[in-house]
PDB file of C-alpha atoms in Angstrom:
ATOM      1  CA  UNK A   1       4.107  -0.040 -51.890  1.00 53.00           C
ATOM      2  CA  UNK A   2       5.707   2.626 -50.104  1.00 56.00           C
ATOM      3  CA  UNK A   3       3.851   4.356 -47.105  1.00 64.00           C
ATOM      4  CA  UNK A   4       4.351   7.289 -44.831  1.00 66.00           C
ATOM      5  CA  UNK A   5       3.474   6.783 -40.685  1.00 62.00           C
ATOM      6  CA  UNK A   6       1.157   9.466 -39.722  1.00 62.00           C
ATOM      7  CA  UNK A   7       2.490   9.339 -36.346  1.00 65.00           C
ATOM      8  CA  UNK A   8       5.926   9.910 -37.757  1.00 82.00           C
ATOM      9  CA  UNK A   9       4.866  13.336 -39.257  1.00 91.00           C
ATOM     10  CA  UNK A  10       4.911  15.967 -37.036  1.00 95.00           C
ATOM     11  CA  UNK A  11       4.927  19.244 -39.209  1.00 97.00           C
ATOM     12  CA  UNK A  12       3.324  19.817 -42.326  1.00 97.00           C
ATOM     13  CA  UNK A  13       3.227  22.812 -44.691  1.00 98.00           C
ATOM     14  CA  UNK A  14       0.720  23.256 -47.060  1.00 98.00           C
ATOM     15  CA  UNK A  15       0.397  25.862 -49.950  1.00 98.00           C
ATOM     16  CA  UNK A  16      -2.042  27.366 -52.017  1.00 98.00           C
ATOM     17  CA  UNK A  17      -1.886  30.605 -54.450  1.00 97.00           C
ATOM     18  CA  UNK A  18      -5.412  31.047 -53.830  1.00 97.00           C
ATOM     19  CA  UNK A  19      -8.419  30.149 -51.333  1.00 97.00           C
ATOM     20  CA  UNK A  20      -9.649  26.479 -51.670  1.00 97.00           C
ATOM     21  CA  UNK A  21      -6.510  25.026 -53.625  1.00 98.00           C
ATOM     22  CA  UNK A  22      -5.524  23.145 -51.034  1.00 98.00           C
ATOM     23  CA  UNK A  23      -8.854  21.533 -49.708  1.00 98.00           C
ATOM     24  CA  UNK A  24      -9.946  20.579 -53.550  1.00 98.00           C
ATOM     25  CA  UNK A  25      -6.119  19.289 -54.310  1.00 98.00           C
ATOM     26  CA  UNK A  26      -5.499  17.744 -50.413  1.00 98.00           C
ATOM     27  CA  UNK A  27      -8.313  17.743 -48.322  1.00 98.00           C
ATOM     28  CA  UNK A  28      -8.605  14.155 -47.945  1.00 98.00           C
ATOM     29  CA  UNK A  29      -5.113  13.974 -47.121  1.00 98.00           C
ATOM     30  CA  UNK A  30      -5.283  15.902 -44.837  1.00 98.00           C
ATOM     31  CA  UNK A  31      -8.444  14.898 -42.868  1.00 98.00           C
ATOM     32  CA  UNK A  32      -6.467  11.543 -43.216  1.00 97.00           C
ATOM     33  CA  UNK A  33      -3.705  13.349 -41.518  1.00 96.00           C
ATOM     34  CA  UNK A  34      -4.579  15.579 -39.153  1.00 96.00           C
ATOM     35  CA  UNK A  35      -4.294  14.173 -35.209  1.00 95.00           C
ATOM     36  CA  UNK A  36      -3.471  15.711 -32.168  1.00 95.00           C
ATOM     37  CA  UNK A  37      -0.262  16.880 -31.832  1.00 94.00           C
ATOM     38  CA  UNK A  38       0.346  17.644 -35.211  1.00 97.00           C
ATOM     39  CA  UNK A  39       1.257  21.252 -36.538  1.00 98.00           C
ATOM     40  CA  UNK A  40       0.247  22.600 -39.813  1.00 98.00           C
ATOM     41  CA  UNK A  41       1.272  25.701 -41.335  1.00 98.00           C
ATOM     42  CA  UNK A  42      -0.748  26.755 -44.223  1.00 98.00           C
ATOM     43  CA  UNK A  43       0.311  30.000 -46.864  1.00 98.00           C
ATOM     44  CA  UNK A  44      -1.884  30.913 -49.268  1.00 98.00           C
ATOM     45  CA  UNK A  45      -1.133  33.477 -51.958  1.00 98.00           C
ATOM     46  CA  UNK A  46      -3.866  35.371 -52.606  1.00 97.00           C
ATOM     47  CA  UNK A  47      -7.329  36.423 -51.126  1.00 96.00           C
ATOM     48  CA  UNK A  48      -6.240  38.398 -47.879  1.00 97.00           C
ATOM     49  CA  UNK A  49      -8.878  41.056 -46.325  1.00 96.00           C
ATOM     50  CA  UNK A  50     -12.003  39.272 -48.257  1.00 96.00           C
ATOM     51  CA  UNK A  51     -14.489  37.006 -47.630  1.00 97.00           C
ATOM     52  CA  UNK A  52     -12.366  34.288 -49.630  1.00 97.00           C
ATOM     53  CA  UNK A  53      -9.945  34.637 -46.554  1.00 98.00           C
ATOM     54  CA  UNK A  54     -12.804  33.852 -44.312  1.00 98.00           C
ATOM     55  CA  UNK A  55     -13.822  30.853 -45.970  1.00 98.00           C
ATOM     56  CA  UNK A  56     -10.405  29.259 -46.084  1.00 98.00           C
ATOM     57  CA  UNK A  57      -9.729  30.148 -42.457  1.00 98.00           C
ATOM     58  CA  UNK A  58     -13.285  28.469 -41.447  1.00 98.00           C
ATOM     59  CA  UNK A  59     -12.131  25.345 -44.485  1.00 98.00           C
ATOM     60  CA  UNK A  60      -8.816  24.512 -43.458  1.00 98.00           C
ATOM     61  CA  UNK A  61      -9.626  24.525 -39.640  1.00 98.00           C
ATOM     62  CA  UNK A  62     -12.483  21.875 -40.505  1.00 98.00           C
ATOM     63  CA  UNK A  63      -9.739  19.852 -42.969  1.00 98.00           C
ATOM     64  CA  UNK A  64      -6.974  19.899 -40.018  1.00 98.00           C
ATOM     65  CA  UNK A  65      -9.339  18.554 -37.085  1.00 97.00           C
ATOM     66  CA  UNK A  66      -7.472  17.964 -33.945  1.00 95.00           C
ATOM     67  CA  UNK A  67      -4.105  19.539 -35.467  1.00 97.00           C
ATOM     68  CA  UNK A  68      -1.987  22.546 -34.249  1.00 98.00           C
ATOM     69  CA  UNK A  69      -3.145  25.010 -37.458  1.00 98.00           C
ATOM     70  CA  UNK A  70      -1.700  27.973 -38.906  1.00 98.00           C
ATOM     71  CA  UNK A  71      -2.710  29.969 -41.723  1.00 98.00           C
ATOM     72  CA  UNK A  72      -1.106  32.683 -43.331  1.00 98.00           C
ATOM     73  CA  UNK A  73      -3.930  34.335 -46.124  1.00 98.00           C
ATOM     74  CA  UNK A  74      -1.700  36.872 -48.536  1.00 98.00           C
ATOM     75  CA  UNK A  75      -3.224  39.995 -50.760  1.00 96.00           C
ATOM     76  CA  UNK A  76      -1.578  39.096 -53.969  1.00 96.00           C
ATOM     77  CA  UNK A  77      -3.654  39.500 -57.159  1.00 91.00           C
ATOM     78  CA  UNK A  78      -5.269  36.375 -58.411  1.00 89.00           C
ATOM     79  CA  UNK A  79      -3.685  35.537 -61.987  1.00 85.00           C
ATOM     80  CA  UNK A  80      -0.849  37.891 -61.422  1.00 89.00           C
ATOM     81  CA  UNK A  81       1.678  35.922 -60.076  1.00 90.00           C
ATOM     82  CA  UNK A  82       4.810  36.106 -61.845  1.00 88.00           C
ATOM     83  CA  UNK A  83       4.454  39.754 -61.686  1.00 90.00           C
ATOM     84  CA  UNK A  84       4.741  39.003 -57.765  1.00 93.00           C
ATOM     85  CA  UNK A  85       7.128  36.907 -57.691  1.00 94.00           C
ATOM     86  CA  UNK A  86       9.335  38.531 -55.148  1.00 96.00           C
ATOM     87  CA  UNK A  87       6.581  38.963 -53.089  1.00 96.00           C
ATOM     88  CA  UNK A  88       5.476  35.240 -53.090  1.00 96.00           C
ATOM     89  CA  UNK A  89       9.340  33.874 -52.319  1.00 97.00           C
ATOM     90  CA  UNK A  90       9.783  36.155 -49.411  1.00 97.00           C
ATOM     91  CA  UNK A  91       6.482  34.438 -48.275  1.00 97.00           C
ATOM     92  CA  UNK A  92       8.100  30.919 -48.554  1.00 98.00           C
ATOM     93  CA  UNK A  93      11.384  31.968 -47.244  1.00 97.00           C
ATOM     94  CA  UNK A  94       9.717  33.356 -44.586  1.00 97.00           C
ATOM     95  CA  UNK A  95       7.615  30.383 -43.757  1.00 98.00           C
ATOM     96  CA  UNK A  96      10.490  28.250 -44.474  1.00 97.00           C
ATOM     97  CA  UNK A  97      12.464  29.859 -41.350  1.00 97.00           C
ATOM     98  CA  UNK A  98       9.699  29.105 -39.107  1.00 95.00           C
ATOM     99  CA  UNK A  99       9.643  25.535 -40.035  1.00 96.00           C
ATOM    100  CA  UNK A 100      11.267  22.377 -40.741  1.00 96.00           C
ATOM    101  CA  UNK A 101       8.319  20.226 -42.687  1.00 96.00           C
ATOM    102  CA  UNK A 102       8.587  16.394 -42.687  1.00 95.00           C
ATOM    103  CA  UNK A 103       5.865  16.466 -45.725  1.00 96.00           C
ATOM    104  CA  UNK A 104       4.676  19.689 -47.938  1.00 98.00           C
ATOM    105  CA  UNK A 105       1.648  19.851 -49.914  1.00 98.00           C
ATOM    106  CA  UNK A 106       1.977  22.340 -52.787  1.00 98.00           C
ATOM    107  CA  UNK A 107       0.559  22.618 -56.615  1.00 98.00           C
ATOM    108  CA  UNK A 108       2.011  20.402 -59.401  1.00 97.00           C
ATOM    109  CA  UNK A 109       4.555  22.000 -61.600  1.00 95.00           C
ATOM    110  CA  UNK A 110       2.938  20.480 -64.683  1.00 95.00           C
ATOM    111  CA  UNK A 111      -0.330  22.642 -63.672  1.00 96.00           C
ATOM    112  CA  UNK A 112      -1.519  24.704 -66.697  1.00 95.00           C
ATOM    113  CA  UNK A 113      -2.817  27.657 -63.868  1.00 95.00           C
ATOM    114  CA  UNK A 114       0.243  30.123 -64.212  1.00 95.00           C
ATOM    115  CA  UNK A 115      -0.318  31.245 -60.204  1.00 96.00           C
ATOM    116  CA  UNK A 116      -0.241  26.841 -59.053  1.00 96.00           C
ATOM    117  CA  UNK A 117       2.806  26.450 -61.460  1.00 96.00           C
ATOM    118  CA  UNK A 118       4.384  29.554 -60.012  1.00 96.00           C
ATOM    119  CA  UNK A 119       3.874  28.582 -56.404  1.00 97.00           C
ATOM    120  CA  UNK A 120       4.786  24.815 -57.600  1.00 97.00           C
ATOM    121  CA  UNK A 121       8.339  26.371 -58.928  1.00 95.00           C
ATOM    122  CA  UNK A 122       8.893  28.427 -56.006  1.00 96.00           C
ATOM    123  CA  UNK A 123       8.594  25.325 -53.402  1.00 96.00           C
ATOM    124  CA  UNK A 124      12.447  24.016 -53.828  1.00 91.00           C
ATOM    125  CA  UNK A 125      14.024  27.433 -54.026  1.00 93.00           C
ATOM    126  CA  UNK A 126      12.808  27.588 -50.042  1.00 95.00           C
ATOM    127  CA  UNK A 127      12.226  23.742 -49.216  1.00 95.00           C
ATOM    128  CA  UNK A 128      15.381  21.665 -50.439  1.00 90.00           C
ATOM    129  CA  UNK A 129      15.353  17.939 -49.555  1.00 88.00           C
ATOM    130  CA  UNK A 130      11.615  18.038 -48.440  1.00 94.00           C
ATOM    131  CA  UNK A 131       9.023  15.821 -49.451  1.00 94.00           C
ATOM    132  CA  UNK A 132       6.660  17.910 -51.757  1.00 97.00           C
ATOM    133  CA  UNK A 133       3.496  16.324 -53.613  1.00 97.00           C
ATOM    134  CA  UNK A 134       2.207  17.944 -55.570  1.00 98.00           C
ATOM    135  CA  UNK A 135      -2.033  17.974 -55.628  1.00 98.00           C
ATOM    136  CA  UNK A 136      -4.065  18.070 -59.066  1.00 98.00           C
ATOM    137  CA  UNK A 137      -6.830  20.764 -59.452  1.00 96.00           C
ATOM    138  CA  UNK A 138      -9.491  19.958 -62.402  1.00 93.00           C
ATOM    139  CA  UNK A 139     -10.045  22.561 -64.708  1.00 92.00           C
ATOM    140  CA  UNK A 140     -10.905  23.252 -67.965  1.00 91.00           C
ATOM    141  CA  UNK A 141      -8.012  23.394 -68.974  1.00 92.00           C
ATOM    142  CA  UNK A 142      -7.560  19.349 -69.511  1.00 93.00           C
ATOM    143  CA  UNK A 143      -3.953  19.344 -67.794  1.00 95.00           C
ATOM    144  CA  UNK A 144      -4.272  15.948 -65.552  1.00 95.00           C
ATOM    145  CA  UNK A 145      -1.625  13.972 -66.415  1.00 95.00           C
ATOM    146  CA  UNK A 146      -0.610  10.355 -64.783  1.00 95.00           C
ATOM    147  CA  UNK A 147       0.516  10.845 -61.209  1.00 97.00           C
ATOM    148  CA  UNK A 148       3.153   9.216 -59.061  1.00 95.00           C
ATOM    149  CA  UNK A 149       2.082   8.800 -56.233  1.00 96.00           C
ATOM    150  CA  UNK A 150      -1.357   8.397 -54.290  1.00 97.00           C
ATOM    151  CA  UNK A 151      -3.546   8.696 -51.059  1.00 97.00           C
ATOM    152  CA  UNK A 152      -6.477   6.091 -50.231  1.00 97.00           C
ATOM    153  CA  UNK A 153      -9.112   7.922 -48.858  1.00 98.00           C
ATOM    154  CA  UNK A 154     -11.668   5.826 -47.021  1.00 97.00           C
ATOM    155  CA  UNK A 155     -15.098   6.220 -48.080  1.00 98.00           C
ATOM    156  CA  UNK A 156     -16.345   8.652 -45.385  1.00 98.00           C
ATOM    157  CA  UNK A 157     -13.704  10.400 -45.598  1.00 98.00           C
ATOM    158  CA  UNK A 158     -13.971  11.358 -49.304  1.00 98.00           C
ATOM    159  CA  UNK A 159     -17.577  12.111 -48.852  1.00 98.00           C
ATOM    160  CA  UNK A 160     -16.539  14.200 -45.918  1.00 98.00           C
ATOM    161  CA  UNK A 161     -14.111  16.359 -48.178  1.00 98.00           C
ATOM    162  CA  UNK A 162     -17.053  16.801 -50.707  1.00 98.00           C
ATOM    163  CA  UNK A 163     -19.391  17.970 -47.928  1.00 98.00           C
ATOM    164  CA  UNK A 164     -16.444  20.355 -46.736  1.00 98.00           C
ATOM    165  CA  UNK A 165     -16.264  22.108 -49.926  1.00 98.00           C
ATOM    166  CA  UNK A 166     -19.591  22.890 -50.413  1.00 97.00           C
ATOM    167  CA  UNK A 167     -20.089  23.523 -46.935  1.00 97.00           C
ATOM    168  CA  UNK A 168     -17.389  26.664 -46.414  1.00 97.00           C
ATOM    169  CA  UNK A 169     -16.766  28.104 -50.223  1.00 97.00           C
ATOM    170  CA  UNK A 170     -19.879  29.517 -50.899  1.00 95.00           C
ATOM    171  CA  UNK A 171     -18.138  31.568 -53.413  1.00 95.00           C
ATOM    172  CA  UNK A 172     -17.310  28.860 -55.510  1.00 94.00           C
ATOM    173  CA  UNK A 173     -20.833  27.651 -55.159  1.00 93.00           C
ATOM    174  CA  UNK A 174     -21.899  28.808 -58.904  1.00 92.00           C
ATOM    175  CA  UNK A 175     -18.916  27.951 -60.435  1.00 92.00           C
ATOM    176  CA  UNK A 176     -19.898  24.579 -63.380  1.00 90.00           C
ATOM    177  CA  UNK A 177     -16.948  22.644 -62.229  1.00 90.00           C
ATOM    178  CA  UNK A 178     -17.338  23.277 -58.432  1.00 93.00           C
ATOM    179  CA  UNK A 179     -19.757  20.116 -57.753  1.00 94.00           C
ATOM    180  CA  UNK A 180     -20.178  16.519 -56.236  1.00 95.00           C
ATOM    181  CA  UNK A 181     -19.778  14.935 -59.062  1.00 96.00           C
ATOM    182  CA  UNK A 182     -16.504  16.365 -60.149  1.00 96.00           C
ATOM    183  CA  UNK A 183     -14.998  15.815 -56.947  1.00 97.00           C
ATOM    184  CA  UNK A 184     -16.021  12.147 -56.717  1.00 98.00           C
ATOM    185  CA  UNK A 185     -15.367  11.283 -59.911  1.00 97.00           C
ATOM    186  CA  UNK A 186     -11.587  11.860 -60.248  1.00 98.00           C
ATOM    187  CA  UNK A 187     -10.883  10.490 -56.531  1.00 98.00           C
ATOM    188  CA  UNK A 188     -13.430   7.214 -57.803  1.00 98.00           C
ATOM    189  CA  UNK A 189     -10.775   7.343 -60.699  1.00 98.00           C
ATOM    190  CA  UNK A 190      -7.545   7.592 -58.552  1.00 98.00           C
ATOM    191  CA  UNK A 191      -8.645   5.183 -56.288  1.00 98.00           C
ATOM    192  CA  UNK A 192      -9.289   2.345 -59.234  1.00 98.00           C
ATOM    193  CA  UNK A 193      -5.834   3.327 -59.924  1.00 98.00           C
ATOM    194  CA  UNK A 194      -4.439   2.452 -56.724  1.00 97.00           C
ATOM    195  CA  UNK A 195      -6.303  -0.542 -56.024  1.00 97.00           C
ATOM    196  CA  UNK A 196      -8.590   1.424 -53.716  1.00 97.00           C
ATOM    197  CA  UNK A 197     -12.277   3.192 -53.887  1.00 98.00           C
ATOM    198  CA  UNK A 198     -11.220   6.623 -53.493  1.00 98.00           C
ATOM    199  CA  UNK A 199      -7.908   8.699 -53.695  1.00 98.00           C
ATOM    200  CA  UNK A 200      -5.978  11.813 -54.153  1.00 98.00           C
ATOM    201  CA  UNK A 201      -2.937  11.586 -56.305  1.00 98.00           C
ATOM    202  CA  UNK A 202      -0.220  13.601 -56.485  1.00 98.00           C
ATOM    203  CA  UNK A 203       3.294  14.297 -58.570  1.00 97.00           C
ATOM    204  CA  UNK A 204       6.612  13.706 -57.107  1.00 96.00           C
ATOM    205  CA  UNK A 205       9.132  15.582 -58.890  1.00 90.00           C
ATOM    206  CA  UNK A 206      11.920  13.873 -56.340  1.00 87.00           C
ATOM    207  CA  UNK A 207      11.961  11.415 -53.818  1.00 85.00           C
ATOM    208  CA  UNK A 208      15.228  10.155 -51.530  1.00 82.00           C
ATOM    209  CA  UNK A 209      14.654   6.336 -49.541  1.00 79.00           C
ATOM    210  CA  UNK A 210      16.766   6.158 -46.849  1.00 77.00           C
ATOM    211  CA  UNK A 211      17.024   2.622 -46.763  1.00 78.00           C
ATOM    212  CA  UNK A 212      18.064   1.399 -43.144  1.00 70.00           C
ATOM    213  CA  UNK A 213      18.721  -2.135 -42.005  1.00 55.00           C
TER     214      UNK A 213
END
């Protein structure tokens, strides 16, 4: 098994094209992560000037405890991102020149969402030779696939994430998918896959080991 030091990570990026992606698809990663010391950048693509922005600002801050946070909330229109797509790499590129990431967190490109797939495509025309795993959002859509890679999350700390998201999207509150259950269920199923309770998994489109004696 092949692990990442916390200590070792210093900076972080983490994307979402709109408010919550990132705490459904990383939040226990990140509240696994997050220390002291540590710098965060966060973009997210859509839901600027409204109470979405808000509750993300409020979210991540309580998902990056301890960590040097930064969050960038854009205005582009939810569902319209290809039509944006200048916009949203000038955002990246923009980010990218303010940072040099040991680890990024970003959508999958296998996500059926057009705006995640979007951002997902747009990560390695601004980050090349980053790590980038990519988080899984549940929809009903039906796109999970098998993943590549995956995060134990200790049991607090997956109930922790849970209480998170229904603590600071009230928004989302009314939404079928947006419960408990949902959320435990497919980290109780990651984890079984990893040999662990609870997990987030992620895809790894490519991966370099610098192997050192």
């Amino acid at each position: 098994m092949i692990g990442l030091v916390p200590e070792r990570l210093e900076r972080i990026v983490v994307l979402g094209a709109h408010c919550d992606d990132i705490a459904i698809g990383a939040g226990g990663t990140l509240l696994t992560l997050s220390r002291p010391g540590l710098r965060v950048d966060a973009l997210v693509l859509s839901g600027g000037g409204t109470e979405r922005e808000d509750e993300e600002r409020a979210a991540l801050a309580a998902f990056c405890p301890g960590a040097d946070l930064g969050v960038t909330v854009l205005k582009l229109p939810d569902g319209r991102l290809p039509a944006h797509w200048d916009e949203a790499k000038n955002a990246l590129e923009e980010l990218r020149a303010r940072t040099d990431p040991d680890l990024i967190l970003a959508p999958r490109t296998g996500d059926a969402h057009q705006d995640h797939r979007g951002l997902a495509e747009l990560v390695t025309t601004a980050f090349r030779g980053h790590l980038t795993l990519g988080y899984e959002i549940v929809k009903w859509d039906g796109d999970l696939t098998t993943p590549s890679a995956y995060v134990p999350l200790r049991d607090e700390l997956a109930e922790k994430k849970v209480e998170l998201l229904q603590q600071h999207y009230a928004s989302q509150r009314h939404r079928p998918w947006y419960d408990r259950e949902a959320f435990l269920g497919l980290a109780r199923i990651r984890g079984i896959e990893c040999q662990a309770r609870y997990a987030e998994a992620f895809h790894v489109r490519k991966l370099c080991l610098r192997l050192e004696g």
